[in-house]
Amino acid sequence: MMVIPFFQHASTSGETPLPGKMNPRIDRSGSNETSKVPRLGSIVGTASMAGFGKAVEILDTLGCLMTTLSSDGGFVSRTKTKGCKISILAFEVANTILKGASIMQSLSEDTVTYFKQVVLPSEGVQNLVSSEMSELMRIAANDKREELKIFSQEIVRFGNRCKDPQWHNLDRYFVKLESENAPQKQLKETSIAEMQKLMSLVQRTTDLYHELHALDRFEQEYFSRINGKGHTDRIEKGGNIQIVKLELKTQSSYVKSLKKRSLWSKTLEEVTFALDFCFVF
């Protein structure tokens, strides 16, 4: 189970929102530069790939251990079950991933050091919260545990929605792991690599969020033009229905492509496994 060290207090009491307001744009290059999402900085940007073969073995081992506790406390054997596509839940899942990324960053060595040497001794913290270092650490630890609790509850909720029963009742699995010690260093590197992959999917999902709004705009323009109610500047300036139809078709194809490359097309089983791995280690 993830150990709570001396760390930075980073509140996640609310959802980490995906961009809320879309600026219309058409970018067919597939570039990610137009959508901004939080980065993991040092904790993900340079994830070590050394010993990756062993990391894969560890992932396989973890998968084999992920049997499901039945209602009477027994274990249900693993069976092959077709995964549950994430689809519209992609944006909710992306928010959970961002929350996990924020927690991982707050537990990085650099952040912990900065928190201990700069934040806690600062005059503001000492005057407004407490001058006792032990008390400050206790408060910070409780806050971080609460963040982890919320994060784990979201993983459990996604797991319970999976078709594969091995991912149900993960809360019992987390409780079981509390008394077990895992080899931290190797697994930490692997969890960072897993989070890096998830963040790539989050980036594409953010792009999808913007482009779905753009697609809606094109659809409104197209049907308004058909009904003779085109009021947008572009149509009033002479854009004809064939141009609008072509743009709608192009945008629709782009959205379809983004869906295939984002969380939209992944299964809850895949993402739950990765989130579970990142949470545990």
XYZ file of C-alpha atoms in Angstrom:
281
model
C 0.000 0.000 0.000
C 1.159 3.525 -0.757
C 3.075 4.917 2.219
C 2.354 8.445 3.453
C 5.699 10.272 3.848
C 6.352 13.938 4.594
C 4.610 15.519 1.685
C 3.055 18.590 0.168
C -0.509 19.425 1.069
C -2.391 19.536 -2.220
C -6.135 19.752 -1.821
C -8.293 17.627 -4.066
C -11.517 18.178 -2.225
C -13.243 18.986 -5.498
C -13.190 17.432 -8.939
C -10.312 18.358 -11.210
C -12.318 19.680 -14.150
C -11.624 19.153 -17.798
C -11.631 22.387 -19.787
C -15.116 23.803 -19.472
C -15.347 26.271 -22.334
C -14.487 25.374 -25.881
C -12.857 27.738 -28.320
C -13.860 26.564 -31.825
C -10.906 25.266 -33.774
C -10.118 22.750 -36.442
C -6.746 21.038 -36.072
C -6.397 18.008 -38.308
C -2.743 17.436 -37.428
C -3.597 15.578 -34.241
C -1.321 17.887 -32.272
C -1.868 18.035 -28.539
C -0.614 21.584 -28.175
C -4.062 23.161 -28.451
C -5.441 21.550 -25.297
C -3.792 22.105 -21.978
C -3.827 19.495 -19.256
C -1.751 19.303 -16.096
C 1.630 17.670 -16.438
C 3.241 15.355 -13.930
C 6.575 17.110 -14.102
C 9.508 15.128 -12.834
C 7.453 12.240 -11.564
C 6.160 11.184 -14.976
C 8.053 13.100 -17.635
C 11.201 11.009 -17.281
C 9.793 7.706 -16.102
C 12.576 5.161 -16.033
C 12.201 2.209 -18.395
C 15.105 0.264 -16.923
C 14.182 -3.275 -16.069
C 10.907 -2.965 -17.934
C 10.770 -6.683 -18.590
C 10.611 -7.359 -14.874
C 8.005 -4.658 -14.480
C 5.782 -6.434 -16.998
C 6.170 -9.640 -15.013
C 5.120 -7.782 -11.872
C 2.057 -6.426 -13.652
C 1.135 -9.934 -14.767
C 1.578 -11.207 -11.234
C -0.633 -8.464 -9.869
C -3.281 -9.350 -12.433
C -3.223 -12.967 -11.329
C -3.660 -11.901 -7.710
C -6.660 -9.747 -8.512
C -9.267 -12.382 -7.700
C -12.558 -11.175 -6.381
C -13.811 -11.536 -2.835
C -17.342 -12.924 -2.843
C -20.036 -11.809 -0.412
C -19.096 -14.551 2.036
C -15.411 -13.618 2.015
C -14.243 -16.313 -0.421
C -12.477 -15.746 -3.718
C -14.006 -16.018 -7.168
C -11.701 -17.421 -9.837
C -10.780 -15.265 -12.808
C -12.752 -15.754 -16.000
C -12.418 -14.178 -19.428
C -15.086 -11.497 -19.726
C -15.554 -8.975 -22.497
C -14.653 -5.558 -21.154
C -17.061 -2.685 -20.573
C -16.325 0.232 -22.926
C -15.844 3.531 -21.112
C -17.529 5.704 -23.770
C -19.187 8.789 -22.248
C -17.608 8.042 -18.855
C -14.256 8.984 -20.428
C -14.371 12.518 -19.029
C -15.191 11.350 -15.513
C -12.412 8.761 -15.688
C -10.007 11.445 -16.942
C -10.764 13.565 -13.878
C -9.982 10.617 -11.609
C -6.683 10.016 -13.415
C -5.755 13.682 -12.981
C -6.551 13.376 -9.293
C -4.255 10.357 -9.004
C -1.517 12.161 -10.932
C -1.751 15.099 -8.541
C -1.378 12.782 -5.554
C 1.641 11.054 -7.088
C 3.296 14.393 -7.766
C 2.646 15.576 -4.208
C 4.401 12.443 -2.930
C 7.500 12.877 -5.097
C 10.844 13.358 -3.348
C 11.313 16.900 -4.667
C 7.856 17.982 -3.526
C 8.274 16.378 -0.117
C 11.628 18.102 0.384
C 10.208 21.480 -0.643
C 7.260 21.010 1.687
C 9.457 20.166 4.668
C 12.100 22.824 4.083
C 10.062 25.731 2.705
C 6.305 25.405 3.240
C 6.076 24.194 6.828
C 8.697 26.590 8.268
C 7.134 29.584 6.485
C 5.874 32.428 8.659
C 2.354 32.207 7.280
C 1.939 28.522 8.125
C 3.551 28.936 11.520
C 1.267 31.852 12.445
C -2.006 30.697 10.910
C -1.874 26.938 11.523
C 0.640 25.884 14.149
C 4.219 26.454 15.210
C 4.609 22.796 16.182
C 6.210 20.841 13.348
C 4.763 17.542 14.581
C 1.265 19.020 14.575
C 1.705 20.379 11.054
C 2.875 16.980 9.833
C -0.087 15.283 11.481
C -2.514 17.656 9.773
C -0.811 17.186 6.403
C -0.798 13.399 6.783
C -4.513 13.349 7.593
C -5.266 15.513 4.563
C -3.269 13.243 2.285
C -4.951 10.132 3.653
C -8.310 11.724 2.924
C -7.235 12.423 -0.657
C -6.130 8.819 -1.051
C -9.420 7.620 0.411
C -11.420 9.642 -2.114
C -9.180 8.429 -4.953
C -9.577 4.787 -3.898
C -13.359 5.170 -3.647
C -13.483 6.324 -7.254
C -11.385 3.332 -8.338
C -13.741 1.028 -6.422
C -16.739 2.640 -8.127
C -15.254 2.096 -11.587
C -14.343 -1.466 -10.641
C -17.899 -2.251 -9.599
C -19.113 -1.115 -13.028
C -16.813 -3.555 -14.829
C -18.318 -6.606 -16.508
C -15.417 -8.727 -15.293
C -16.273 -9.687 -11.671
C -12.608 -9.804 -10.647
C -12.706 -6.009 -10.387
C -15.728 -5.900 -8.103
C -15.336 -5.141 -4.381
C -11.863 -3.629 -4.716
C -12.392 -1.950 -1.365
C -11.922 -5.366 0.255
C -8.804 -5.905 -1.823
C -7.326 -2.599 -0.643
C -8.026 -3.514 2.983
C -6.322 -6.870 2.451
C -3.218 -5.166 1.040
C -2.793 -2.873 4.029
C -0.988 -5.623 5.918
C 1.243 -6.617 2.994
C 4.578 -5.106 2.023
C 5.449 -4.857 -1.660
C 8.925 -4.263 -3.179
C 8.593 -0.502 -3.479
C 11.381 0.703 -5.783
C 10.714 -1.516 -8.800
C 6.964 -1.141 -8.519
C 7.188 2.620 -8.077
C 8.982 2.931 -11.419
C 6.320 0.773 -13.048
C 3.465 2.770 -11.528
C 5.042 5.986 -12.865
C 5.186 4.456 -16.342
C 1.546 3.379 -16.033
C 0.503 6.874 -15.004
C 2.425 8.305 -17.952
C 0.350 6.143 -20.310
C -2.855 7.189 -18.584
C -1.927 10.857 -18.873
C -1.404 10.445 -22.627
C -4.951 9.103 -22.825
C -6.173 12.019 -20.709
C -4.583 14.467 -23.174
C -6.422 12.874 -26.106
C -9.633 12.767 -24.075
C -9.318 16.495 -23.412
C -8.892 17.057 -27.146
C -11.991 14.922 -27.699
C -13.930 17.077 -25.241
C -13.124 20.209 -27.267
C -13.794 18.590 -30.631
C -17.176 17.194 -29.564
C -18.227 20.764 -28.787
C -16.914 21.872 -32.177
C -18.844 19.030 -33.851
C -22.011 20.198 -32.131
C -21.419 23.689 -33.496
C -21.015 22.365 -37.048
C -24.176 20.281 -36.726
C -26.149 23.304 -35.548
C -24.829 25.375 -38.444
C -25.637 22.650 -40.961
C -29.212 22.095 -39.833
C -29.788 25.822 -39.450
C -28.666 26.264 -43.051
C -30.979 23.501 -44.237
C -33.902 25.104 -42.417
C -33.000 28.542 -43.713
C -32.121 29.822 -40.256
C -28.385 30.270 -40.594
C -27.360 33.137 -38.354
C -23.675 32.484 -37.791
C -21.194 34.993 -39.186
C -19.536 32.383 -41.373
C -22.775 31.435 -43.123
C -23.935 35.028 -43.483
C -20.661 35.795 -45.248
C -21.526 33.426 -48.063
C -20.553 29.978 -46.872
C -22.814 27.558 -48.777
C -24.409 24.390 -47.509
C -21.919 22.111 -49.290
C -18.978 23.716 -47.494
C -20.729 23.384 -44.154
C -21.596 19.771 -44.956
C -17.972 19.014 -45.843
C -16.709 20.621 -42.643
C -19.250 18.631 -40.642
C -18.119 15.398 -42.279
C -14.439 16.217 -41.677
C -15.075 17.130 -38.043
C -17.108 13.964 -37.529
C -14.234 11.852 -38.866
C -11.763 13.643 -36.606
C -13.945 13.039 -33.544
C -14.259 9.381 -34.488
C -10.463 9.135 -34.716
C -10.009 10.796 -31.316
C -12.492 8.409 -29.736
C -10.381 5.476 -30.903
C -7.191 6.992 -29.438
C -8.591 8.253 -26.147
C -10.168 6.847 -22.999
C -13.468 6.675 -24.886
C -12.519 3.406 -26.606
C -10.784 1.816 -23.617
C -12.512 -0.571 -21.248
C -13.183 0.059 -17.583
C -11.239 -3.121 -16.878
C -8.076 -1.752 -18.523
C -8.196 1.593 -16.766
C -9.234 0.144 -13.408
C -6.216 -2.169 -13.532
C -3.840 0.725 -14.237
C -5.396 2.979 -11.586
C -5.343 0.175 -9.047
C -1.665 -0.437 -9.735
C -0.824 3.262 -9.352
C -2.802 3.516 -6.119
C -1.326 0.430 -4.477
C 2.303 1.267 -5.269
